CSV table of C-alpha atoms in Angstrom, one decimal:
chain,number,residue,atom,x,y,z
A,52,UNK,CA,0.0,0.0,0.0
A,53,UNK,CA,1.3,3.6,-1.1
A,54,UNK,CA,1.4,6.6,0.9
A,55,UNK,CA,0.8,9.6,-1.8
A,56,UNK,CA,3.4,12.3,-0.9
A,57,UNK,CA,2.2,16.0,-1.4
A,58,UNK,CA,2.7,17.2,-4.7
A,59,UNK,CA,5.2,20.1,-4.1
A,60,UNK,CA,4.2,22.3,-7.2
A,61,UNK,CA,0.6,22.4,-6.2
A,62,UNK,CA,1.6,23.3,-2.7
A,63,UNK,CA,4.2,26.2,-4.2
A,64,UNK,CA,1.1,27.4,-6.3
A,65,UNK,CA,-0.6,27.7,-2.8
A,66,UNK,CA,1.3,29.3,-1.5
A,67,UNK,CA,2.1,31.6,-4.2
A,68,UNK,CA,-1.3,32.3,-4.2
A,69,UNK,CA,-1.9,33.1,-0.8
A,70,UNK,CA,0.8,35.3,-1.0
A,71,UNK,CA,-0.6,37.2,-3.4
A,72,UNK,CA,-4.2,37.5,-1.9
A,73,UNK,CA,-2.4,38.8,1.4
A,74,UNK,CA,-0.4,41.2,-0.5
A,75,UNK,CA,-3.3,42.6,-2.9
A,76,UNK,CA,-5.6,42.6,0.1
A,77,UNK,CA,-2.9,44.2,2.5
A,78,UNK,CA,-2.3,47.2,-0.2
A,79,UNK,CA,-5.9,48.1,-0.2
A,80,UNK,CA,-5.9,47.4,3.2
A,81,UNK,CA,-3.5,50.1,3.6
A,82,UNK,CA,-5.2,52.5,0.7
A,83,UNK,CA,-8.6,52.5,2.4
A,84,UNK,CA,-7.3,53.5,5.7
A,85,UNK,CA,-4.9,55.9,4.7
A,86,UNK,CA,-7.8,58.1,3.4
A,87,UNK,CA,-9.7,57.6,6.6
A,88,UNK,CA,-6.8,58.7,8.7
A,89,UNK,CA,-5.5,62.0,7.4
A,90,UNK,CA,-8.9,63.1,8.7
A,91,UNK,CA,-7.8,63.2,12.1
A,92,UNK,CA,-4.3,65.2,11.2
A,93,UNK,CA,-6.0,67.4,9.8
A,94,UNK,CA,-8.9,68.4,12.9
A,95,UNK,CA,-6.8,71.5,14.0
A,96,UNK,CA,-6.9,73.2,10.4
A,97,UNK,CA,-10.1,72.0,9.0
A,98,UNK,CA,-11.6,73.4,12.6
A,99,UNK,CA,-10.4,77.0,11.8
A,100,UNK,CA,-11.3,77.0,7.9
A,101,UNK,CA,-15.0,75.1,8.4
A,102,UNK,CA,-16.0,76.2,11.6
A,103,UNK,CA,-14.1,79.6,12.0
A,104,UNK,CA,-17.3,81.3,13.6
A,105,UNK,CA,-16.8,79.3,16.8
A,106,UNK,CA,-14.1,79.4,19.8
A,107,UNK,CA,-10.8,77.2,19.3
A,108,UNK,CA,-12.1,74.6,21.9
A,109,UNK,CA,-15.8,74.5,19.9
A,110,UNK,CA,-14.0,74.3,16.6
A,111,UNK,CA,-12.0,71.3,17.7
A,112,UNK,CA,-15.7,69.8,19.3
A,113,UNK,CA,-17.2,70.6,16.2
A,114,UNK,CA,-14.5,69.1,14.0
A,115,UNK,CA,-13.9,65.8,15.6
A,116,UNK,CA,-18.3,65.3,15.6
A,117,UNK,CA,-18.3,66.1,11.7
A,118,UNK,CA,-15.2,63.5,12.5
A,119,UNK,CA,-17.8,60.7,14.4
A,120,UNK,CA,-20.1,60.9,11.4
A,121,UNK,CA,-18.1,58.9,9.0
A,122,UNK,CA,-18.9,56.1,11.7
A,123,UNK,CA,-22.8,56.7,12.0
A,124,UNK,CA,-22.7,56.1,8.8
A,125,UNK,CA,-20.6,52.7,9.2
A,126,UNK,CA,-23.6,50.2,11.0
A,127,UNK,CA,-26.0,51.4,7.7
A,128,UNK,CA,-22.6,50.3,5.4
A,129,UNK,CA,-22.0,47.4,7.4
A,130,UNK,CA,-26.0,46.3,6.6
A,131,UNK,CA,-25.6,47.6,3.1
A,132,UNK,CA,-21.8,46.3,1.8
A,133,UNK,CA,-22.3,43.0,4.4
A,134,UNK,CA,-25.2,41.7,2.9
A,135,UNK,CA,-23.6,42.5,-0.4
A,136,UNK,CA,-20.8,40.8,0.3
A,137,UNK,CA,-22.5,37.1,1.5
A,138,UNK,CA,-25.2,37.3,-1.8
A,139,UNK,CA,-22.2,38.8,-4.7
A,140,UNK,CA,-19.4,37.6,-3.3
A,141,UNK,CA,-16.2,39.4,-1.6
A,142,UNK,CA,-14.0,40.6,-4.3
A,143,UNK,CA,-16.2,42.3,-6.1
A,144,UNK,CA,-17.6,44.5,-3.2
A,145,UNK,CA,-14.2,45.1,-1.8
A,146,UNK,CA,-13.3,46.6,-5.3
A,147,UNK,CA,-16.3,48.8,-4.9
A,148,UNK,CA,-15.5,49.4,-1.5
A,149,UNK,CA,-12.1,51.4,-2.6
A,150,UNK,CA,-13.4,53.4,-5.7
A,151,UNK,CA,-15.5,55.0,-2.8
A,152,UNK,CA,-12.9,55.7,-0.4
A,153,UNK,CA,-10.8,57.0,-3.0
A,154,UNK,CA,-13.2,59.5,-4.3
A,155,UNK,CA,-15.1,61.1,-1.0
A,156,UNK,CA,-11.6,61.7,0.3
A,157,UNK,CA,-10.4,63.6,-2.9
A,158,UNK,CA,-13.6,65.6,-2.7
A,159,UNK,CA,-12.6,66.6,1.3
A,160,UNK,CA,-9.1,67.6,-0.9
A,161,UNK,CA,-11.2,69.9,-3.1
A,162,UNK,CA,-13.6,71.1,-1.0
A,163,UNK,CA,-13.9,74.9,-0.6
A,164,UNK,CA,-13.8,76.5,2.5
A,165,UNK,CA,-16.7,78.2,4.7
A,166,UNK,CA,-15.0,81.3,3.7
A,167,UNK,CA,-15.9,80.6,0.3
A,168,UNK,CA,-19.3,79.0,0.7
A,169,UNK,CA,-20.3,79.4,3.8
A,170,UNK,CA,-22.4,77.0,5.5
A,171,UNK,CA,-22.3,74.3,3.0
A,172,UNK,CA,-18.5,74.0,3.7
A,173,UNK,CA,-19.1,72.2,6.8
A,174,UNK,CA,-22.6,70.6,5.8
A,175,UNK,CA,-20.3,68.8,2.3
A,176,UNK,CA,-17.7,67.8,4.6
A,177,UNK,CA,-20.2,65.8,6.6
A,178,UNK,CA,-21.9,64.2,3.4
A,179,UNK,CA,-17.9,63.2,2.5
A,180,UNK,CA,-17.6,61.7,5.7
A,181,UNK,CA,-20.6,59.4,5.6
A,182,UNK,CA,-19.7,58.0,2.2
A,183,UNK,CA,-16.3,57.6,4.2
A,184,UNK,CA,-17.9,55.7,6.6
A,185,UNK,CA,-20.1,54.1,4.3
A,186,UNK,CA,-16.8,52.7,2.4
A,187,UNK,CA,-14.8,51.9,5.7
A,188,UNK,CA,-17.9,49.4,6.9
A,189,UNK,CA,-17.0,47.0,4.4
A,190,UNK,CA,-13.3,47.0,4.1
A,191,UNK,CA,-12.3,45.7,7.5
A,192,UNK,CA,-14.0,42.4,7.6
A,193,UNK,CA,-14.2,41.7,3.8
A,194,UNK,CA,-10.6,41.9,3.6
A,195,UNK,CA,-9.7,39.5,6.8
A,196,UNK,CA,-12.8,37.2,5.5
A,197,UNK,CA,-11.2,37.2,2.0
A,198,UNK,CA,-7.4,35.9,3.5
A,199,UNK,CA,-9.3,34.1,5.8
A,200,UNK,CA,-11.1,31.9,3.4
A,201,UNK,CA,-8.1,31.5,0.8
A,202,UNK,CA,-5.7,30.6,3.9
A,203,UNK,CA,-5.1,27.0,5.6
A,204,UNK,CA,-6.2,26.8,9.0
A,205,UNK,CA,-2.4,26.6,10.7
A,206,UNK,CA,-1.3,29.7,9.1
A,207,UNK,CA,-5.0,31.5,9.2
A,208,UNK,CA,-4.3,33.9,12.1
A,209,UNK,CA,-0.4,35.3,11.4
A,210,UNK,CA,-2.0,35.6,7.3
A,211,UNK,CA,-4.6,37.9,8.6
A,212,UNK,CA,-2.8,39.6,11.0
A,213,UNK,CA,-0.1,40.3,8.5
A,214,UNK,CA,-3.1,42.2,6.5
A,215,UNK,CA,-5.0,43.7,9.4
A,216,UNK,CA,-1.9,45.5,10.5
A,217,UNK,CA,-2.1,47.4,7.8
A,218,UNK,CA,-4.9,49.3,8.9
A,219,UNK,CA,-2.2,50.3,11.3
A,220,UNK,CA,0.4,51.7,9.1
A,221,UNK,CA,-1.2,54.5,7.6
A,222,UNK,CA,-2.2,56.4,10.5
A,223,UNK,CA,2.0,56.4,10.6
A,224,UNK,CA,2.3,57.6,7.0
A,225,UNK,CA,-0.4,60.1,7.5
A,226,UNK,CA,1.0,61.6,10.6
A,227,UNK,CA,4.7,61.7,8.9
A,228,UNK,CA,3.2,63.5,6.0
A,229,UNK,CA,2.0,66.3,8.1
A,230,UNK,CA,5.1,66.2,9.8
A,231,UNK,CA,7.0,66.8,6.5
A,232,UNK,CA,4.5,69.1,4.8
A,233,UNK,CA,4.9,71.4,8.1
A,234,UNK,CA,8.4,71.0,8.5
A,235,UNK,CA,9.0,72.4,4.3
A,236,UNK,CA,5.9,74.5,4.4
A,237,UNK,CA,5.4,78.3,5.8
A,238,UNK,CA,2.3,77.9,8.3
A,239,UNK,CA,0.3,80.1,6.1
A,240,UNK,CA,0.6,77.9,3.2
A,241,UNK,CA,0.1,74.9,4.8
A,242,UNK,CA,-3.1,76.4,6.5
A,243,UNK,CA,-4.3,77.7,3.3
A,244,UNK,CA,-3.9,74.9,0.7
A,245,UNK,CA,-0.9,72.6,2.0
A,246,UNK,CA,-3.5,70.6,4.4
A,247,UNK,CA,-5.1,69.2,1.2
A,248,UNK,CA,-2.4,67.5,-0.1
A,249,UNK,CA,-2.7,64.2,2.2
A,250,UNK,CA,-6.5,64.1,0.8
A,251,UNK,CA,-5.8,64.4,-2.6
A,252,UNK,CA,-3.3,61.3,-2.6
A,253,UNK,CA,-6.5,60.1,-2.3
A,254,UNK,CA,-7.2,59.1,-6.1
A,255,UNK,CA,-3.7,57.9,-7.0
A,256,UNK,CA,-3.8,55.8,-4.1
A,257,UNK,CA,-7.1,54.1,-5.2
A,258,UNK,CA,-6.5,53.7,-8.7
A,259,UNK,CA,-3.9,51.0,-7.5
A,260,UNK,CA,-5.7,49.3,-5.0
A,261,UNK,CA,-8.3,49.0,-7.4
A,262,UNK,CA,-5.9,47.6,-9.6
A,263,UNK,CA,-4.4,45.1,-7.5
A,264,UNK,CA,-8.0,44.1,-6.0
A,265,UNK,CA,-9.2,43.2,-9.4
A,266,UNK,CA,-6.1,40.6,-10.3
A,267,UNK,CA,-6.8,37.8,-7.6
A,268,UNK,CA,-9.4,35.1,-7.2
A,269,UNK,CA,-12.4,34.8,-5.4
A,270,UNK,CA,-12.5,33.5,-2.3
A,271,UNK,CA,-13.0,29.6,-2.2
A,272,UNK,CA,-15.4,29.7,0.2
A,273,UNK,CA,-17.6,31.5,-1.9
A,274,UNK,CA,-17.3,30.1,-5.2
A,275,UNK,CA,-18.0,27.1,-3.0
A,276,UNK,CA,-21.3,28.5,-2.5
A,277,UNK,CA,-22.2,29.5,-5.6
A,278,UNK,CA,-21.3,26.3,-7.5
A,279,UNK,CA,-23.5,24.5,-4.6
A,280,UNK,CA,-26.4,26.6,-4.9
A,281,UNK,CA,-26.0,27.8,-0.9
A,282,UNK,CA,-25.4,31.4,-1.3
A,283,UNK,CA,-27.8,33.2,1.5
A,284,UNK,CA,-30.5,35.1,0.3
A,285,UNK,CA,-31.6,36.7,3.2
A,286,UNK,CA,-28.2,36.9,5.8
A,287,UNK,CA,-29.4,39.8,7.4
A,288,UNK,CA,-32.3,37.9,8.7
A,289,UNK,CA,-30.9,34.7,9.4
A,290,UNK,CA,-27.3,36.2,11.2
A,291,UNK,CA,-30.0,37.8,13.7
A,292,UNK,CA,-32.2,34.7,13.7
A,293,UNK,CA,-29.4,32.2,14.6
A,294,UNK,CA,-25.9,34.0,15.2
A,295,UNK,CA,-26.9,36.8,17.7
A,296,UNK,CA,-24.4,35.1,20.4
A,297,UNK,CA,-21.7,35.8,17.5
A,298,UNK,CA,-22.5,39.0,17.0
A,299,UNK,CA,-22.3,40.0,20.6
A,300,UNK,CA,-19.0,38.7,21.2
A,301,UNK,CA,-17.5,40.3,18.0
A,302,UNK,CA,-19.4,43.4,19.4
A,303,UNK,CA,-17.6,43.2,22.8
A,304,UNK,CA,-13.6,43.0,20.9
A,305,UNK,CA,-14.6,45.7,18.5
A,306,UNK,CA,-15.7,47.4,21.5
A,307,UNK,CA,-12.3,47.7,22.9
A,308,UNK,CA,-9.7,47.3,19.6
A,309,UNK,CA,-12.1,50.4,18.0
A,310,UNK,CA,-11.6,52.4,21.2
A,311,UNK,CA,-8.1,52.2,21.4
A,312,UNK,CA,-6.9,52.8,17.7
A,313,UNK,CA,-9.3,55.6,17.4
A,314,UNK,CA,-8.1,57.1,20.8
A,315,UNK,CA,-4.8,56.7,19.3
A,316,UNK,CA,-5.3,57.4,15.5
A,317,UNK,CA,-8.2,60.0,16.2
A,318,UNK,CA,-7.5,61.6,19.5
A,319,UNK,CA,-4.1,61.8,20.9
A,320,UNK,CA,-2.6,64.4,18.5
A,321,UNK,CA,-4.9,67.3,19.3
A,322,UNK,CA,-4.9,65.7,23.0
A,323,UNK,CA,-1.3,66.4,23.6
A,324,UNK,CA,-0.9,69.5,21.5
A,325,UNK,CA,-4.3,71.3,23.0
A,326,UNK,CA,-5.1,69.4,26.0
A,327,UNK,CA,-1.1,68.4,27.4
A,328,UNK,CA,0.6,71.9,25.6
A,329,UNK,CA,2.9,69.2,23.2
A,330,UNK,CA,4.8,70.7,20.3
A,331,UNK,CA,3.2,69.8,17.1
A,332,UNK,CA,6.1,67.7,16.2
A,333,UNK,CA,6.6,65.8,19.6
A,334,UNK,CA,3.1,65.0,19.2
A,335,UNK,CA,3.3,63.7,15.8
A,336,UNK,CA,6.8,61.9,16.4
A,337,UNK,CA,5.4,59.7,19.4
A,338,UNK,CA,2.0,58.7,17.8
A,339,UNK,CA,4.1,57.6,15.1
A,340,UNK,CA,6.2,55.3,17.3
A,341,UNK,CA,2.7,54.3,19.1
A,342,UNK,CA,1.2,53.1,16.4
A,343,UNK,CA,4.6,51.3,14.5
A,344,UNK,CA,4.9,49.3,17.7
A,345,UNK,CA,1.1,48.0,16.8
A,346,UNK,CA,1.9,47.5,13.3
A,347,UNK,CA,4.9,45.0,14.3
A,348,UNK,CA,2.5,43.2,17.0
A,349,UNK,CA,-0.6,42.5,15.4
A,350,UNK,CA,1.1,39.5,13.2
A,351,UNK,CA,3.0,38.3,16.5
A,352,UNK,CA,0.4,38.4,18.6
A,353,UNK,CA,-2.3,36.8,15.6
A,354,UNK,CA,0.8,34.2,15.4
A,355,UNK,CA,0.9,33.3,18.6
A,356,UNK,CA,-2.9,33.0,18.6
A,357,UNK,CA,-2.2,30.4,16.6
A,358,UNK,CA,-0.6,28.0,18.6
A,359,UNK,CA,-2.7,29.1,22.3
A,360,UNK,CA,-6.1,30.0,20.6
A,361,UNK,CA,-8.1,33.3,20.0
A,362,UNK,CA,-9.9,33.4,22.8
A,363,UNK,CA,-6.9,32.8,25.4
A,364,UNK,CA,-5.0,35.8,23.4
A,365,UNK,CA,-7.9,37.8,23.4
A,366,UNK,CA,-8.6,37.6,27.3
A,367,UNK,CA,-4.9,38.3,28.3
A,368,UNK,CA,-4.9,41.2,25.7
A,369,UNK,CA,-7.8,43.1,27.0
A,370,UNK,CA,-6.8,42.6,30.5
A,371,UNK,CA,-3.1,44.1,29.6
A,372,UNK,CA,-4.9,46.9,28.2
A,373,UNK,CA,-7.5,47.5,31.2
A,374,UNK,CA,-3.8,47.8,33.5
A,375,UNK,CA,-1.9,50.0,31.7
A,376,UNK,CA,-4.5,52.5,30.4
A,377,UNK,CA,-4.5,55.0,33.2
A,378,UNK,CA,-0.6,54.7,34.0
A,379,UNK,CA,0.1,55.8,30.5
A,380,UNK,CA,-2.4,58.8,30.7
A,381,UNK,CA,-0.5,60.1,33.8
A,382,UNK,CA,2.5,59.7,32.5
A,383,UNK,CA,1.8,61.3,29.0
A,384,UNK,CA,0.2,64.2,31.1
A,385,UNK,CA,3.7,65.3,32.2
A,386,UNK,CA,3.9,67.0,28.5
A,387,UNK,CA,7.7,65.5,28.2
A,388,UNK,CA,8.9,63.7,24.7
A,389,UNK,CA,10.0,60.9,26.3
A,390,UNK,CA,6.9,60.5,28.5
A,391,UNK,CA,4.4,60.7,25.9
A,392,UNK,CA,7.0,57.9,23.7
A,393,UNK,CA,6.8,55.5,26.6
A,394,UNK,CA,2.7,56.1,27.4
A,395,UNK,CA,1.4,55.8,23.9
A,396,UNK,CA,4.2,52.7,23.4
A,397,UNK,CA,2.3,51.1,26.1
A,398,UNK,CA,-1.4,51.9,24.2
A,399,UNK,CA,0.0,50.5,21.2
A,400,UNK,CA,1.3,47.2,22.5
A,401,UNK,CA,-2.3,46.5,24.3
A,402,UNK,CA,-3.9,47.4,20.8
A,403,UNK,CA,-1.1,45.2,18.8
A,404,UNK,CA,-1.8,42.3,21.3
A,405,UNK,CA,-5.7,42.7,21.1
A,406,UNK,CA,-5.8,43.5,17.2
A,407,UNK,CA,-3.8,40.4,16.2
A,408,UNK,CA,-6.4,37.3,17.6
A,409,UNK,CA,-9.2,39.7,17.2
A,410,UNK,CA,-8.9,40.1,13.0
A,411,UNK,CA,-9.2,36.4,12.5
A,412,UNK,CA,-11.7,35.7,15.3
A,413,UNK,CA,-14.2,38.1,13.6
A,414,UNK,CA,-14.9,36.2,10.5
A,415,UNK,CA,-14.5,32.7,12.3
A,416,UNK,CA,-17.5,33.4,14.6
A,417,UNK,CA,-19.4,32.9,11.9
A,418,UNK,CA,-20.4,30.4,9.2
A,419,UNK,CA,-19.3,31.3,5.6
A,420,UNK,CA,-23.0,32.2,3.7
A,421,UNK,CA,-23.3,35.1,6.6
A,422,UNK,CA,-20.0,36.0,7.8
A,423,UNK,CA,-19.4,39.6,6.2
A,424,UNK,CA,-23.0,40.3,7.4
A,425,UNK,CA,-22.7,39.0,10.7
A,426,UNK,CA,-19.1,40.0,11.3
A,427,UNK,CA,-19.9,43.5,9.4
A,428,UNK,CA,-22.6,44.7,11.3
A,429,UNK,CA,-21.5,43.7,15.1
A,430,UNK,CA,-18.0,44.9,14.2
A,431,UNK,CA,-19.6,48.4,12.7
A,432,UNK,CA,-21.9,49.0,15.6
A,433,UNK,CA,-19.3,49.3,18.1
A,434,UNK,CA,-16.9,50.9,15.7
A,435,UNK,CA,-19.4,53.2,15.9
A,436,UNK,CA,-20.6,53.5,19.3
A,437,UNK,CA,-16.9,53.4,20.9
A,438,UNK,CA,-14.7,54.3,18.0
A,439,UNK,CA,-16.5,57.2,16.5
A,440,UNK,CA,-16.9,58.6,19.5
A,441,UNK,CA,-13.5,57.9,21.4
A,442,UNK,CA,-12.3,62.0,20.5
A,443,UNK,CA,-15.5,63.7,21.1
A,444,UNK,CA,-16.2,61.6,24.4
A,445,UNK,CA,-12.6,62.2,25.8
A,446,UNK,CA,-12.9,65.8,25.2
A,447,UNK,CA,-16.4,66.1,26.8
A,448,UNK,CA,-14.9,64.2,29.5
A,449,UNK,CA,-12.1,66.1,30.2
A,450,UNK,CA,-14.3,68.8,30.3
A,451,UNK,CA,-17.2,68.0,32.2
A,452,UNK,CA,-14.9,66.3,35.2
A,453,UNK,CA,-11.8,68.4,35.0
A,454,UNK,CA,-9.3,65.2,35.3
A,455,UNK,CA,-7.2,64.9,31.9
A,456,UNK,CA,-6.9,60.6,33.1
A,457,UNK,CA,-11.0,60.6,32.8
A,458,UNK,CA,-10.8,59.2,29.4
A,459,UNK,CA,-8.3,56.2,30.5
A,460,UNK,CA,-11.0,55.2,32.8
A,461,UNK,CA,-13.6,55.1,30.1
A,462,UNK,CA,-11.0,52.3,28.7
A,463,UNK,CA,-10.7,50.5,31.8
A,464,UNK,CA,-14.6,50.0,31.9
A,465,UNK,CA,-14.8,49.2,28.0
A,466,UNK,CA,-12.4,46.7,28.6
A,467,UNK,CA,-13.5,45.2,31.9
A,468,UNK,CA,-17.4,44.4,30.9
A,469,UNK,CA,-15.4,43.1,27.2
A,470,UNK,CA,-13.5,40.4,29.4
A,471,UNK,CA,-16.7,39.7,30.9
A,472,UNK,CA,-18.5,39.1,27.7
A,473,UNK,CA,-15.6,36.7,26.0
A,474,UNK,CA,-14.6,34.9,28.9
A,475,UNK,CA,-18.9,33.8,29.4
A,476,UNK,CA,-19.2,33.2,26.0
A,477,UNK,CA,-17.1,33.2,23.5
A,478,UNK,CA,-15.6,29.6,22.3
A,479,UNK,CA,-12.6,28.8,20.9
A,480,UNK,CA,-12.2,29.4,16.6
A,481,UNK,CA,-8.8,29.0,16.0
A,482,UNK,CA,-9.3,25.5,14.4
A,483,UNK,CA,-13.0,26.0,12.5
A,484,UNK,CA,-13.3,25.9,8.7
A,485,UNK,CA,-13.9,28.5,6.6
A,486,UNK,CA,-15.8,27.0,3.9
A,487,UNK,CA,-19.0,25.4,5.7
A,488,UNK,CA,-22.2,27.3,4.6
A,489,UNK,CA,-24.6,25.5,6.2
A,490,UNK,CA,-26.1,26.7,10.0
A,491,UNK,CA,-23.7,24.6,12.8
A,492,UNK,CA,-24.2,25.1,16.2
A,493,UNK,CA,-21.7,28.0,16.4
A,494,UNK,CA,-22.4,28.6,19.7
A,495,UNK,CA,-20.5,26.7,22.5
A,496,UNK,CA,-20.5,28.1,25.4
A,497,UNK,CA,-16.7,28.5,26.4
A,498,UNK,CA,-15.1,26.9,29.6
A,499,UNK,CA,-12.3,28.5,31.4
């Protein structure tokens, strides 16, 4: 009797082609959330030019809510684009998915000022924002669904992690491109035309995700579906019907991974430079090193997830991040370099560790004929609810209670009633496959 030995071209064609779903799906990865980012960089200039009627502190309050709209309009995207995604499949929706982001944020680029216009400066930048937001609700879990489903289950988490990170990168890019624009710029120009130039990268950007989306397969899973005649007609219904339990758990880790990148990506520049008194530069130099240190721990800790599980990960993640949210807050209230380096490292570690089991545990929760539905919408709603809101909330915190930490404990609650959530019911996913279609009891309750 023969053993039949693995055919080593078909397994270098796998390979190859997992490579290349990683790196097209990366690359737009990295495209979409560029444009989303430069938003944030931006909040002390577009406050002046949009909202220039109102005191500095307003302006900022008023920039950073035309700031939360892009995610109301997420949880109607995630509906929309998730539904879209189960019925026409996952490529082609992600292709979509960057032609949007890459032409709102041009528009933001071109968009004339209230001293121009007047009141439909500000009103235009919101309607930008929500087809933002509308585009940024389907590119998360599409693209971890997509390397998900083309990736063997050994390798699953450290192959999504190595493309959810990306979402972690541009925030970096973003904030160096202020950096440099300020650095070569006179402040007049770069407050009068030089702020645009992040926005209107924009187009050029897109045009090659676009590209690079459109030259890979469709995810097996899918085309699994399709040939069988078990593509979901209605997974909006049925991923409330039967897969609530999975949406609440994915709620409860988007709860805390949206809070802190948002807190980190949306808030702590104008936090240290209005709130702390920060140089500009200081500011921009340690969020940079913040968010590099996630970049580099989100495939590490997805590795690692690997070999101990998701849910495991996940629980010591949070828990790191619920102890060293309100040291780093003191210590970046100092207003030193070096202080602020050390605080936000800490923040971007506990976001690293939680990011990397999280990306692949939102699309295994689910069943493969719902899963950008199900995974979309839970992971939107509290992208919304705690992302969105992270700058506005720790602004009015800080405001209403006089304590520059009262954000940190904000965290330290988010994070707390998360552990609670996972470690009652979430099971363990590290080892489920990606193709089934058909309705499994997903839901097993987990044991400590």
């Amino acid at each position: 009797m023969s053993t039949q030995q693995p055919d080593s071209s078909t397994d270098t064609a796998a390979k190859k082609g997992i490579g290349k779903v990683m790196a097209a799906s990366a690359i737009g990865h990295f495209v979409e959330w560029f444009d989303f980012a430069v938003y944030a960089y931006a909040a002390p200039v577009i406050a002046s030019l949009f909202f220039p009627e109102f005191d500095p502190a307003s302006a900022l309050l008023s920039t950073f809510a035309v700031y939360s709209v892009g995610f109301i309009a997420r949880p109607v995207g995630a509906f929309l684009i998730g539904a879209l995604g189960d019925r026409f499949g996952r490529k082609r929706v992600l292709a979509i998915v960057i032609l949007l982001m890459g032409v709102s944020t041009t528009l933001i680029g071109l968009l004339p000022t209230y001293a121009v216009i007047g009141v439909f400066a500000p009103i235009l930048l919101i309607v930008l924002r929500m087809l933002q937001g509308l585009s940024a609700a389907g590119e998360t879990i599409g693209s971890n669904s997509f390397v998900a489903e083309h990736s063997p289950i050994a390798t699953r988490g450290r192959n999504v992690g190595f493309v959810y990170t990306a979402s972690n990168l541009p925030p970096v890019l973003a904030a160096l491109l202020v950096l440099w624009l300020t650095a070569i710029m006179a402040p007049e120009a770069y407050h009068e035309w030089g702020w645009r130039i992040p926005f209107l990268l924009g187009a050029p950007l897109a045009v090659v995700g676009l590209y690079i989306r459109t030259r890979v397969d469709e995810s097996p899973a899918y085309v699994e579906m399709r040939k069988s005649k078990a593509v979901e007609s209605a997974p909006i219904r049925t991923v409330f019907a039967t897969h609530w339990r999975s949406m609440l758990v994915v709620f409860a880790m988007s709860a805390v991974a949206s809070l802190g990148y948002y807190s980190l990506t949306g808030y702590f520049y104008s936090y240290m430079t209005v709130t702390i008194g920060l140089s500009s530069d200081d500011a921009l130099i340690s969020n940079s090193i913040a968010l590099l240190i996630t970049f580099v721990m989100v495939p590490v800790s997805a590795a690692i997830s690997d070999r101990i599980g998701r849910r495991k990960m996940l629980l010591i993640a949070i828990a790191f991040s619920a102890i060293v949210s309100l040291p780093a807050y003191f210590l970046v209230g100092t207003g030193t370099l070096w202080a602020a380096i050390v605080a936000q490292g800490l923040l971007g570690l506990a976001l690293g560790l939680v990011f990397g089991p999280a990306g692949p545990a939102y699309v295994e929760m689910f069943p493969a004929r719902v899963r950008y539905t199900g995974a979309s919408i839970s992971y939107n709603l509290a992208f919304t609810i705690f992302g969105g809101t992270a700058p506005l909330l720790a602004t009015a915190l800080i405001s209403m209670t006089g304590s520059n930490v009262s954000p940190a404990w904000y965290i330290v609650a988010v994070s707390v009633l998360a552990l609670v959530v996972l470690f009652a019911m979430m099971p363990e996913t590290k080892d489920r496959s990606m193709q089934h279609s058909a309705d499994e009891d997903e839901f097993v309750m987990a044991r400590p």
